[in-house]
Structure formats: C-alpha cells, structure tokens
C-alpha cells in the first residue's frame, strides 16, 4: 500500500534544517552519507525545512522508495528540534505529538511501557 507507515520498525527525525527542494535521491543521500544509515531499512525518515511548515518523509517499500510531503494549511508550525544535524529515534507517541504541533520532548508526560522499555534498554547498554 502506498505510504503505509503503520508497519515501520523505526521513526527517525532528522534534526536541524533540510533543503526542502531535495527529492528522493537527495534525501537518501543525506541518510546514507551524513547519518550513515540505510534508507532501505524498514524505517520512516522525517525532514523539515527552515519555515517548519512542511515535512518530507522517506519510506522504503518492497517495490520502491516513497516520498511523502505534508504542508500545513493552518496557521502554525512544527516544533522541530534545531540543535544540529543528527537523527532521533521517535516512539509512536512522540510522532503523534510532533504531528499534532507539540514538542517531541514532553517532560510532564507519563512514560508508557514502550518508552520506559527503550530507556531501560539504553541504560543497560550504557552500564555494559
């Protein structure tokens, strides 16, 4: 199904600014060259420009690459992390916050089992 993101293993948010004139090949080059990741993995990669009112997403499907593009038609912008060009692995909850115009880091939010499990796994990796 074209653009079905429900089965992805990871949702990666590419922080910083992205030139929104880039197409599939240009965004895949960022994923491979700058992030050292595989654009053909079962992952959704999210990019945002300076104006923060448009998002592009890259998704690999069995028969090809899909470029998804969303432009806000309401007043406002996405709360996109701008610290530097890096990649963040989002939970579905954080993805929902982002698409709803909220920051992906909600300090007062209760941690779900999924988020708590990821934090526990990361903590165990640090200890080892």
Coordinates of N, CA and C in Angstrom, one line a residue:
X1 N 0.8 -1.2 0.0 CA 0.0 0.0 0.0 C 0.9 1.2 0.0
X2 N 0.6 2.2 -0.8 CA 1.4 3.4 -1.0 C 1.4 4.2 0.3
X3 N 2.6 4.4 0.9 CA 2.8 5.3 2.0 C 2.2 4.8 3.3
X4 N 2.1 3.5 3.5 CA 1.6 2.9 4.7 C 2.7 2.9 5.8
X5 N 2.7 3.7 6.8 CA 3.7 3.8 7.7 C 3.5 3.0 9.0
X6 N 2.3 2.3 9.0 CA 2.0 1.6 10.2 C 2.9 0.4 10.6
X7 N 3.6 -0.1 9.6 CA 4.5 -1.3 9.8 C 5.9 -1.0 10.0
X8 N 6.3 0.3 10.1 CA 7.7 0.6 10.2 C 8.3 0.2 11.5
X9 N 9.6 -0.2 11.5 CA 10.3 -0.5 12.7 C 10.7 0.7 13.5
X10 N 11.1 1.7 12.8 CA 11.6 2.9 13.5 C 11.1 4.2 12.8
X11 N 11.0 5.2 13.6 CA 10.7 6.6 13.0 C 11.8 7.5 13.4
X12 N 12.6 7.9 12.4 CA 13.7 8.7 12.6 C 13.4 10.2 12.3
X13 N 13.7 11.1 13.2 CA 13.6 12.5 13.0 C 15.0 13.1 12.7
X14 N 15.2 13.7 11.6 CA 16.4 14.3 11.3 C 16.4 15.8 11.7
X15 N 17.1 16.1 12.8 CA 17.0 17.4 13.4 C 17.7 18.4 12.5
X16 N 17.5 19.7 12.8 CA 18.2 20.8 12.0 C 17.4 21.1 10.8
X17 N 18.0 21.9 9.9 CA 17.3 22.3 8.7 C 17.6 21.4 7.5
X18 N 16.7 21.1 6.7 CA 16.9 20.4 5.4 C 16.4 21.2 4.3
X19 N 17.1 21.2 3.2 CA 16.7 21.9 2.0 C 15.5 21.2 1.4
X20 N 14.3 21.8 1.5 CA 13.1 21.1 1.0 C 13.0 21.0 -0.5
X21 N 14.0 21.5 -1.2 CA 14.0 21.3 -2.7 C 14.5 19.9 -3.0
X22 N 15.1 19.2 -2.0 CA 15.6 17.9 -2.3 C 14.5 16.9 -2.6
X23 N 14.8 15.9 -3.4 CA 13.8 14.9 -3.8 C 14.3 13.6 -3.1
X24 N 13.7 12.5 -3.6 CA 14.1 11.2 -3.0 C 15.6 10.9 -3.0
X25 N 16.2 11.1 -4.1 CA 17.7 10.8 -4.2 C 18.5 11.7 -3.3
X26 N 18.1 13.0 -3.2 CA 18.8 13.9 -2.3 C 18.7 13.6 -0.8
X27 N 17.4 13.2 -0.5 CA 17.2 12.8 0.9 C 17.8 11.5 1.3
X28 N 17.8 10.6 0.3 CA 18.5 9.3 0.6 C 20.0 9.5 0.7
X29 N 20.6 10.5 0.0 CA 22.0 10.8 0.1 C 22.3 11.3 1.5
X30 N 21.4 12.1 2.1 CA 21.6 12.6 3.5 C 21.6 11.4 4.4
X31 N 20.6 10.5 4.3 CA 20.5 9.3 5.1 C 21.8 8.5 5.1
X32 N 22.3 8.3 3.9 CA 23.5 7.4 3.7 C 24.8 8.1 4.1
X33 N 25.0 9.3 3.5 CA 26.3 10.0 3.7 C 26.5 10.7 5.0
X34 N 25.5 11.5 5.4 CA 25.6 12.3 6.7 C 25.2 11.5 7.9
X35 N 24.2 10.7 7.8 CA 23.7 9.9 9.0 C 24.3 8.5 9.1
X36 N 24.9 8.0 8.0 CA 25.5 6.7 8.0 C 24.4 5.6 8.3
X37 N 23.2 5.8 7.7 CA 22.2 4.9 8.0 C 21.7 4.3 6.6
X38 N 20.8 3.3 6.7 CA 20.4 2.6 5.5 C 19.0 3.1 5.1
X39 N 18.8 3.8 4.0 CA 17.5 4.3 3.6 C 16.5 3.2 3.2
X40 N 17.1 2.0 2.9 CA 16.3 0.8 2.5 C 15.8 0.0 3.7
X41 N 16.1 0.4 4.9 CA 15.6 -0.3 6.1 C 14.1 0.0 6.2
X42 N 13.5 -0.8 7.1 CA 12.0 -0.6 7.3 C 11.8 0.5 8.3
X43 N 12.2 1.7 7.9 CA 12.1 2.9 8.7 C 11.5 4.1 8.0
X44 N 11.0 5.0 8.8 CA 10.5 6.3 8.2 C 11.4 7.4 8.7
X45 N 11.9 8.2 7.7 CA 12.9 9.2 8.0 C 12.1 10.6 7.7
X46 N 12.1 11.4 8.7 CA 11.4 12.7 8.6 C 12.4 13.9 8.5
X47 N 12.1 14.8 7.6 CA 12.9 16.0 7.4 C 12.0 17.3 7.4
X48 N 12.6 18.4 7.8 CA 11.8 19.6 7.9 C 12.7 20.8 7.5
X49 N 12.1 21.8 6.8 CA 12.9 23.0 6.3 C 12.9 24.1 7.4
X50 N 13.4 25.2 7.0 CA 13.6 26.4 7.9 C 12.2 26.9 8.3
X51 N 11.2 26.9 7.4 CA 9.9 27.6 7.8 C 9.1 26.7 8.8
X52 N 9.5 25.4 8.9 CA 8.8 24.5 9.8 C 7.4 24.3 9.5
X53 N 6.9 24.5 8.3 CA 5.5 24.3 8.0 C 5.3 23.2 7.0
X54 N 6.5 22.5 6.6 CA 6.4 21.4 5.7 C 7.3 20.3 6.2
X55 N 6.9 19.1 5.9 CA 7.6 17.9 6.3 C 7.7 17.0 5.1
X56 N 8.9 16.4 4.9 CA 9.1 15.4 3.9 C 9.5 14.1 4.6
X57 N 9.0 13.0 4.1 CA 9.3 11.7 4.8 C 9.7 10.7 3.7
X58 N 10.7 9.9 4.0 CA 11.2 8.8 3.1 C 10.9 7.5 3.7
X59 N 10.3 6.6 2.9 CA 9.9 5.3 3.3 C 10.2 4.3 2.2
X60 N 10.9 3.2 2.6 CA 11.2 2.2 1.6 C 10.1 1.1 1.6
X61 N 9.5 0.8 0.5 CA 8.5 -0.2 0.3 C 9.2 -1.3 -0.5
X62 N 8.6 -2.5 -0.5 CA 9.2 -3.6 -1.3 C 9.5 -3.3 -2.7
X63 N 8.7 -2.5 -3.3 CA 8.9 -2.2 -4.8 C 9.5 -0.8 -5.1
X64 N 9.9 -0.1 -4.1 CA 10.5 1.2 -4.3 C 10.4 2.1 -3.2
X65 N 11.0 3.3 -3.4 CA 11.0 4.4 -2.4 C 9.8 5.3 -2.5
X66 N 9.3 5.7 -1.4 CA 8.1 6.6 -1.3 C 8.5 7.9 -0.7
X67 N 8.2 9.0 -1.3 CA 8.4 10.4 -0.7 C 7.0 10.9 -0.3
X68 N 6.9 11.2 1.0 CA 5.6 11.8 1.5 C 5.9 13.2 1.8
X69 N 5.0 14.1 1.5 CA 5.1 15.5 1.7 C 3.9 16.1 2.3
X70 N 4.1 16.8 3.4 CA 3.0 17.4 4.1 C 3.3 18.9 4.3
X71 N 2.3 19.8 3.9 CA 2.4 21.2 4.1 C 1.2 21.6 5.0
X72 N 1.5 22.3 6.0 CA 0.4 22.8 6.9 C -0.4 23.8 6.2
X73 N -1.7 23.7 6.3 CA -2.6 24.7 5.7 C -3.3 25.5 6.8
X74 N -2.9 25.3 8.0 CA -3.4 26.1 9.2 C -2.2 26.9 9.7
X75 N -2.6 27.9 10.4 CA -1.5 28.8 11.0 C -0.7 28.0 12.0
X76 N 0.6 28.1 12.0 CA 1.4 27.4 12.9 C 2.6 26.8 12.2
X77 N 3.3 26.0 13.0 CA 4.5 25.3 12.5 C 4.8 24.1 13.4
X78 N 5.6 23.2 12.9 CA 6.0 22.0 13.6 C 7.1 22.4 14.6
X79 N 7.1 21.8 15.8 CA 8.1 22.0 16.8 C 9.2 21.1 16.6
X80 N 10.1 21.5 15.7 CA 11.2 20.7 15.2 C 12.5 21.0 15.9
X81 N 13.1 19.9 16.5 CA 14.4 20.2 17.2 C 15.5 20.8 16.2
X82 N 16.1 21.8 16.6 CA 17.0 22.5 15.7 C 18.5 22.5 16.1
X83 N 18.8 21.7 17.2 CA 20.1 21.8 17.7 C 21.3 21.6 16.8
X84 N 21.2 20.5 16.0 CA 22.2 20.2 14.9 C 21.7 19.1 14.1
X85 N 22.5 18.8 13.1 CA 22.1 17.7 12.2 C 22.4 16.4 12.8
X86 N 21.4 15.7 13.3 CA 21.5 14.4 13.9 C 20.2 13.7 13.7
X87 N 20.1 12.5 14.2 CA 18.9 11.7 14.0 C 18.4 11.3 15.4
X88 N 17.1 11.3 15.5 CA 16.5 10.9 16.8 C 15.5 9.8 16.5
X89 N 15.5 8.7 17.2 CA 14.6 7.6 17.1 C 13.3 7.9 17.9
X90 N 12.2 8.1 17.3 CA 11.0 8.5 18.0 C 10.1 7.3 18.3
X91 N 9.3 7.4 19.3 CA 8.3 6.5 19.6 C 7.1 6.9 18.8
X92 N 6.1 6.1 18.7 CA 4.8 6.4 18.1 C 4.1 7.6 18.8
X93 N 4.3 7.6 20.1 CA 3.7 8.7 20.9 C 4.3 10.0 20.6
X94 N 5.7 10.0 20.5 CA 6.4 11.3 20.1 C 6.0 11.7 18.7
X95 N 5.9 10.7 17.8 CA 5.5 11.0 16.4 C 4.1 11.7 16.4
X96 N 3.2 11.2 17.2 CA 1.9 11.8 17.3 C 1.9 13.2 17.9
X97 N 2.8 13.4 18.9 CA 2.9 14.8 19.4 C 3.4 15.7 18.3
X98 N 4.5 15.3 17.6 CA 5.0 16.1 16.5 C 4.0 16.5 15.5
X99 N 3.2 15.5 15.0 CA 2.2 15.7 14.0 C 1.1 16.6 14.6
X100 N 0.9 16.7 15.9 CA -0.1 17.5 16.5 C 0.4 18.9 16.8
X101 N 1.6 19.2 16.5 CA 2.2 20.5 16.7 C 2.8 20.7 18.0
X102 N 3.1 19.6 18.7 CA 3.7 19.7 20.0 C 5.2 19.3 19.9
X103 N 6.0 19.6 21.0 CA 7.4 19.2 21.0 C 7.5 17.7 21.2
X104 N 8.5 17.1 20.7 CA 8.6 15.6 20.9 C 9.1 15.3 22.3
X105 N 9.6 16.3 23.0 CA 10.0 16.1 24.4 C 9.0 16.7 25.3
X106 N 8.2 15.9 25.9 CA 7.1 16.4 26.9 C 7.6 16.0 28.3
X107 N 8.2 16.9 29.0 CA 8.8 16.5 30.3 C 7.7 16.0 31.3
X108 N 6.5 16.5 31.2 CA 5.4 16.1 32.2 C 4.6 14.9 31.8
X109 N 4.9 14.4 30.6 CA 4.2 13.2 30.1 C 4.6 12.0 30.9
X110 N 3.6 11.1 31.1 CA 3.9 9.9 31.8 C 4.5 8.9 30.8
X111 N 5.5 8.2 31.2 CA 6.2 7.2 30.3 C 5.3 6.0 30.1
X112 N 5.1 5.6 28.9 CA 4.4 4.4 28.6 C 5.4 3.2 28.7
X113 N 4.9 2.0 28.7 CA 5.7 0.8 28.8 C 6.8 0.8 27.6
X114 N 6.3 1.3 26.4 CA 7.2 1.3 25.3 C 8.4 2.2 25.5
X115 N 8.1 3.4 26.0 CA 9.1 4.4 26.2 C 10.0 4.0 27.4
X116 N 9.4 3.5 28.4 CA 10.2 3.0 29.6 C 11.1 1.9 29.2
X117 N 10.6 1.0 28.3 CA 11.4 -0.2 27.9 C 12.6 0.3 27.1
X118 N 12.4 1.3 26.2 CA 13.5 1.8 25.4 C 14.6 2.5 26.4
X119 N 14.1 3.2 27.4 CA 15.0 3.9 28.3 C 15.8 2.8 29.1
X120 N 15.1 1.7 29.5 CA 15.8 0.7 30.2 C 16.8 0.0 29.4
X121 N 16.5 -0.3 28.1 CA 17.4 -0.9 27.2 C 18.7 0.0 27.0
X122 N 18.4 1.3 26.8 CA 19.5 2.3 26.7 C 20.4 2.3 27.9
X123 N 19.8 2.3 29.1 CA 20.5 2.3 30.3 C 21.4 1.1 30.5
X124 N 20.8 -0.1 30.1 CA 21.6 -1.3 30.2 C 22.8 -1.3 29.2
X125 N 22.6 -0.7 28.1 CA 23.7 -0.6 27.1 C 24.8 0.3 27.7
X126 N 24.5 1.3 28.4 CA 25.5 2.2 29.0 C 26.2 1.5 30.1
X127 N 25.5 0.7 30.9 CA 26.1 0.0 32.0 C 27.1 -1.0 31.5
X128 N 26.7 -1.7 30.5 CA 27.5 -2.8 29.9 C 28.7 -2.2 29.3

